[in-house]
Every structure is written in structure tokens, then in C-alpha cells.
Short mmCIF file of C-alpha atoms in Angstrom, two decimals:
data_model
loop_
_atom_site.label_atom_id
_atom_site.label_comp_id
_atom_site.label_asym_id
_atom_site.label_seq_id
_atom_site.Cartn_x
_atom_site.Cartn_y
_atom_site.Cartn_z
CA ASP T 1 9.47 -3.11 14.92
CA VAL T 2 9.36 -0.68 12.05
CA LYS T 3 7.54 2.46 12.96
CA VAL T 4 6.18 4.94 10.46
CA THR T 5 4.43 7.95 11.91
CA GLN T 6 2.42 10.68 10.25
CA SER T 7 2.00 14.16 11.64
CA SER T 8 -1.81 14.20 11.80
CA ARG T 9 -4.60 11.62 11.79
CA TYR T 10 -7.24 14.12 10.69
CA LEU T 11 -6.86 17.45 8.99
CA VAL T 12 -9.39 20.02 7.75
CA LYS T 13 -8.20 22.72 5.36
CA ARG T 14 -9.74 25.37 3.15
CA THR T 15 -9.49 25.49 -0.64
CA GLY T 16 -6.36 27.31 -1.71
CA GLU T 17 -4.42 26.68 1.51
CA LYS T 18 -0.93 25.21 1.42
CA VAL T 19 -0.92 21.90 3.24
CA PHE T 20 2.03 19.97 4.66
CA LEU T 21 1.81 16.30 5.52
CA GLU T 22 4.82 14.85 7.25
CA CYS T 23 6.02 11.30 7.58
CA VAL T 24 8.83 9.96 9.75
CA GLN T 25 10.28 6.43 9.85
CA ASP T 26 12.71 5.08 12.41
CA MET T 27 14.21 2.09 10.60
CA ASP T 28 16.80 3.78 8.40
CA HIS T 29 14.87 2.86 5.25
CA GLU T 30 16.08 4.29 1.97
CA ASN T 31 12.69 4.32 0.25
CA MET T 32 9.72 6.40 1.26
CA PHE T 33 6.36 6.66 -0.50
CA TRP T 34 3.24 8.78 -0.49
CA TYR T 35 -0.08 7.28 -1.56
CA ARG T 36 -3.64 8.42 -1.57
CA GLN T 37 -6.50 6.01 -1.12
CA ASP T 38 -10.01 6.66 -2.35
CA PRO T 39 -13.06 4.35 -2.41
CA GLY T 40 -13.22 2.43 -5.66
CA LEU T 41 -9.81 3.69 -6.80
CA GLY T 42 -7.54 1.85 -4.41
CA LEU T 43 -4.06 2.95 -3.43
CA ARG T 44 -2.41 5.28 -5.89
CA LEU T 45 1.21 6.33 -5.73
CA ILE T 46 1.79 10.09 -5.68
CA TYR T 47 5.57 10.34 -5.24
CA PHE T 48 8.39 8.29 -3.88
CA SER T 49 11.97 8.91 -2.84
CA TYR T 50 14.88 6.48 -2.77
CA ASP T 51 17.42 8.84 -1.18
CA VAL T 52 17.76 12.21 0.48
CA LYS T 53 16.86 15.02 -1.93
CA MET T 54 15.79 12.47 -4.58
CA LYS T 55 12.20 12.16 -5.73
CA GLU T 56 10.32 10.32 -8.42
CA LYS T 57 6.80 10.87 -9.71
CA GLY T 58 4.24 8.18 -9.20
CA ASP T 59 0.90 7.75 -10.93
CA ILE T 60 -0.77 10.98 -9.83
CA PRO T 61 1.78 13.70 -8.98
CA GLU T 62 -0.25 16.64 -10.29
CA GLY T 63 -1.05 19.16 -7.60
CA TYR T 64 1.51 17.72 -5.19
CA SER T 65 5.17 18.18 -4.40
CA VAL T 66 7.48 16.45 -1.94
CA SER T 67 10.56 17.17 0.11
CA ARG T 68 13.12 14.85 1.58
CA GLU T 69 15.84 16.77 3.42
CA LYS T 70 16.63 13.99 5.90
CA LYS T 71 16.60 10.25 5.40
CA GLU T 72 13.93 9.60 8.02
CA ARG T 73 11.51 12.33 6.93
CA PHE T 74 9.39 12.67 3.80
CA SER T 75 6.94 15.52 3.39
CA LEU T 76 4.02 15.81 1.01
CA ILE T 77 2.97 19.33 0.05
CA LEU T 78 -0.29 20.43 -1.46
CA GLU T 79 0.63 23.80 -2.91
CA SER T 80 -2.98 25.00 -3.19
CA ALA T 81 -5.44 22.53 -1.76
CA SER T 82 -8.53 21.69 -3.78
CA THR T 83 -11.66 19.76 -2.85
CA ASN T 84 -10.66 16.87 -5.12
CA GLN T 85 -7.65 16.34 -2.88
CA THR T 86 -9.91 15.27 -0.03
CA SER T 87 -8.66 11.76 0.65
CA MET T 88 -6.80 9.38 2.94
CA TYR T 89 -3.05 9.90 2.58
CA LEU T 90 -0.73 7.05 3.46
CA CYS T 91 3.00 7.15 3.87
CA ALA T 92 5.16 4.03 3.59
CA SER T 93 8.82 3.12 3.79
CA SER T 94 11.00 0.20 2.77
CA LEU T 95 14.56 -0.88 2.24
CA LEU T 96 15.99 -0.07 -1.18
CA GLN T 97 16.15 -3.53 -2.70
CA VAL T 98 13.47 -4.82 -5.02
CA GLN T 99 10.83 -7.02 -3.34
CA GLU T 100 11.26 -5.41 0.05
CA THR T 101 8.14 -5.02 2.17
CA GLN T 102 6.59 -1.58 2.46
CA TYR T 103 5.54 -0.54 5.96
CA PHE T 104 2.71 1.92 6.25
CA GLY T 105 1.98 4.77 8.62
CA PRO T 106 -1.47 5.17 10.19
CA GLY T 107 -2.68 7.58 7.52
CA THR T 108 -3.94 11.15 7.45
CA ARG T 109 -7.55 11.76 6.52
CA LEU T 110 -7.62 15.16 4.82
CA LEU T 111 -10.80 17.09 4.22
CA VAL T 112 -10.58 20.16 1.98
CA LEU T 113 -13.56 22.48 2.24
CA GLN I 1 3.67 -0.20 -14.98
CA LYS I 2 1.93 -3.43 -14.18
CA GLU I 3 -1.80 -3.98 -13.74
CA VAL I 4 -3.26 -5.93 -10.90
CA GLU I 5 -6.90 -7.02 -10.86
CA GLN I 6 -8.97 -8.14 -7.92
CA ASN I 7 -12.67 -8.79 -7.49
CA SER I 8 -13.93 -6.03 -5.21
CA GLY I 9 -16.36 -8.33 -3.38
CA PRO I 10 -17.60 -8.45 -0.78
CA LEU I 11 -16.78 -12.09 -0.39
CA SER I 12 -18.95 -13.49 2.39
CA VAL I 13 -18.03 -16.71 4.17
CA PRO I 14 -19.26 -18.30 7.40
CA GLU I 15 -16.94 -18.65 10.35
CA GLY I 16 -14.75 -21.73 10.03
CA ALA I 17 -14.92 -21.88 6.23
CA ILE I 18 -12.06 -21.42 3.77
CA ALA I 19 -11.94 -17.99 2.15
CA SER I 20 -10.32 -17.84 -1.28
CA LEU I 21 -9.13 -14.50 -2.62
CA ASN I 22 -7.76 -14.13 -6.13
CA CYS I 23 -5.54 -11.69 -7.95
CA THR I 24 -4.51 -11.60 -11.61
CA TYR I 25 -1.66 -9.58 -13.04
CA SER I 26 -0.75 -8.36 -16.49
CA ASP I 27 3.03 -8.67 -16.63
CA ARG I 28 4.20 -12.19 -17.32
CA GLY I 29 7.63 -11.20 -16.05
CA SER I 30 6.41 -10.47 -12.51
CA GLN I 31 8.41 -12.53 -10.07
CA SER I 32 6.95 -11.84 -6.66
CA PHE I 33 3.73 -10.82 -4.97
CA PHE I 34 2.57 -9.34 -1.71
CA TRP I 35 -0.69 -9.75 0.17
CA TYR I 36 -1.68 -6.95 2.53
CA ARG I 37 -4.65 -6.84 4.89
CA GLN I 38 -6.40 -3.56 5.62
CA TYR I 39 -8.98 -3.20 8.35
CA SER I 40 -11.55 -0.46 7.94
CA GLY I 41 -10.02 2.89 8.85
CA LYS I 42 -6.55 1.43 9.26
CA SER I 43 -3.46 1.23 7.08
CA PRO I 44 -2.38 -1.87 5.13
CA GLU I 45 -0.23 -4.47 6.86
CA LEU I 46 1.74 -7.24 5.19
CA ILE I 47 0.50 -10.78 5.70
CA MET I 48 2.25 -12.79 2.97
CA PHE I 49 5.01 -12.54 0.38
CA ILE I 50 5.41 -15.19 -2.30
CA TYR I 51 8.14 -15.53 -4.87
CA SER I 52 8.14 -19.10 -6.18
CA ASN I 53 5.53 -21.01 -8.09
CA GLY I 54 3.41 -23.19 -5.86
CA ASP I 55 2.19 -22.70 -2.31
CA LYS I 56 3.51 -20.86 0.70
CA GLU I 57 1.90 -21.44 4.07
CA ASP I 58 1.96 -19.28 7.19
CA GLY I 59 -0.43 -20.38 9.90
CA ARG I 60 -3.99 -20.22 8.57
CA PHE I 61 -2.86 -18.36 5.44
CA THR I 62 -1.69 -20.00 2.21
CA ALA I 63 -0.56 -18.06 -0.83
CA GLN I 64 -0.63 -19.86 -4.18
CA LEU I 65 1.23 -18.59 -7.20
CA ASN I 66 0.63 -19.81 -10.74
CA LYS I 67 2.91 -17.91 -13.08
CA ALA I 68 1.72 -19.73 -16.21
CA SER I 69 -1.84 -18.54 -15.60
CA GLN I 70 -0.75 -15.22 -14.09
CA TYR I 71 -2.71 -15.41 -10.90
CA VAL I 72 -1.97 -15.48 -7.24
CA SER I 73 -4.42 -16.57 -4.57
CA LEU I 74 -4.71 -16.22 -0.84
CA LEU I 75 -6.52 -18.94 1.10
CA ILE I 76 -7.60 -18.34 4.67
CA ARG I 77 -8.47 -21.54 6.51
CA ASP I 78 -10.81 -21.63 9.49
CA SER I 79 -11.93 -18.06 8.77
CA GLN I 80 -12.69 -15.92 11.81
CA PRO I 81 -14.79 -12.75 12.11
CA SER I 82 -11.52 -10.96 12.89
CA ASP I 83 -10.38 -11.79 9.34
CA SER I 84 -13.06 -9.43 8.00
CA ALA I 85 -11.04 -6.82 6.14
CA THR I 86 -9.98 -5.75 2.66
CA TYR I 87 -7.17 -7.81 1.17
CA LEU I 88 -4.81 -6.09 -1.24
CA CYS I 89 -2.60 -7.85 -3.75
CA ALA I 90 0.55 -5.99 -4.81
CA VAL I 91 3.22 -6.52 -7.46
CA PRO I 92 6.69 -4.90 -7.46
CA TRP I 93 7.78 -2.80 -10.42
CA GLY I 94 10.73 -0.62 -11.21
CA GLY I 95 13.97 -0.87 -9.30
CA TYR I 96 13.04 0.72 -5.98
CA SER I 97 10.58 -1.75 -4.41
CA THR I 98 7.70 0.31 -5.73
CA LEU I 99 4.43 -1.62 -5.71
CA THR I 100 1.33 -1.60 -7.86
CA PHE I 101 -1.68 -2.47 -5.71
CA GLY I 102 -4.93 -4.06 -6.74
CA LYS I 103 -8.06 -2.29 -5.55
CA GLY I 104 -8.63 -4.98 -2.97
CA THR I 105 -11.24 -7.60 -2.12
CA MET I 106 -13.46 -7.07 0.90
CA LEU I 107 -13.90 -10.22 2.98
CA LEU I 108 -16.78 -10.58 5.44
CA VAL I 109 -16.72 -13.52 7.85
CA SER I 110 -20.03 -14.04 9.63
CA PRO I 111 -20.21 -15.72 13.07
#
């Protein structure tokens, strides 16, 4: 079974803090994705990566950066957390080919105070 | 990027009934579609993938694709309370298996 894990289930941070969310997958997938999910807005893609050290912007990259130093690990960084970044963050991975299934991690619920 | 529309619901059905969930999409060139189920507080999980026009069946689930009308449906036969969840439709775009998700339809199955 594909397993995607995320470093924290719940996280509370203060405005202005630098926040790291980490995602690890164990199926040798090329693609990894970061989404945020908010009520009424659905799943929105923040960034994705199709290879080590490669990254592509999604729909809402502002205020976020990512890092992919190893194939199995994809980190989402909030350089200076703001209250409007309070959300559920979901990581996913998939094989490279088009139409491949994305497998999701359990999510991190982030609260920025 | 492609747009995917779903009725937010909730769609309420009694146990044992057929639940019908619909999704429309903007890009006539879309070739394939995913249905994910998301329980409250959990992450999405894949339940169906459909590529060809027509129906695809998997147990109690049937996905129907009509490319001419640009909609894809998910039918759940013999609905159970455990089917109560939000169902997300997703369409691939770009060359890296990126997906555009609809906002989801909440399904409530009452005993």
C-alpha cells in the first residue's frame, strides 16, 4: 500500500513564525503535491514537484515556498505565517504519468494565532 | 486550467436508495476523471477512475461519463450510512498528473 505521512496532525503557530510542514512517501513516486483545503473553497493546489529540486507553482503559491531535496520528501514552508494561512494542509503523491492516481496523506490542521 | 463544478449539497438519501452525484467540467478535451471520497476530518481517497464514455462499475459504485454533454456522474446503489461523506470529482490537467478538484458534494445517508 502507498503510504504518505505528514509530520504533524495539528499545529498551532504565532503570526510571523516560520512554519515547516513535511511530507514523506514510501512508494518512489515522482510527483508530490501540496494542497490546502478550506470550507467552501475546496482543495487548492499550492505547489507541486515532479522531480528532486524541481517545483512548479499551483493556484495559490503566494506566501509559501517548497523544498524537495530527496525524492521521498516534500516540504512546505510558510516564511512568515499569517492568520489567513489557518487551514488544513494536505500532501499527495503520484507516479509521473498523466492520469495517475494521487494518494493523500492524513493532513495537517494548522492554526495561526 | 480546467473548471470542475459540483453541487455542494447536502444530498440526502435514505438507506438502501440510489445516490446520484454529478460533476460538470469546462474543457471538452478532458479525457479522464477521478472520484474521491472524503470523510469528515479525513483525507480524500480514490474510489473510481473513468476514462471511456459510458459506464464503469465497481461493486456498488458506477461512474458514468458523457463527453458530449461534459458531465460525469457517480451512482451509489444500496446506499449505506457509512457512505455519508463528501465526494470530490477531479480532472487531470497539465503533463504531471496534476488534478483540478471540484468543491465536492456532501452525501448524507439516513438509516
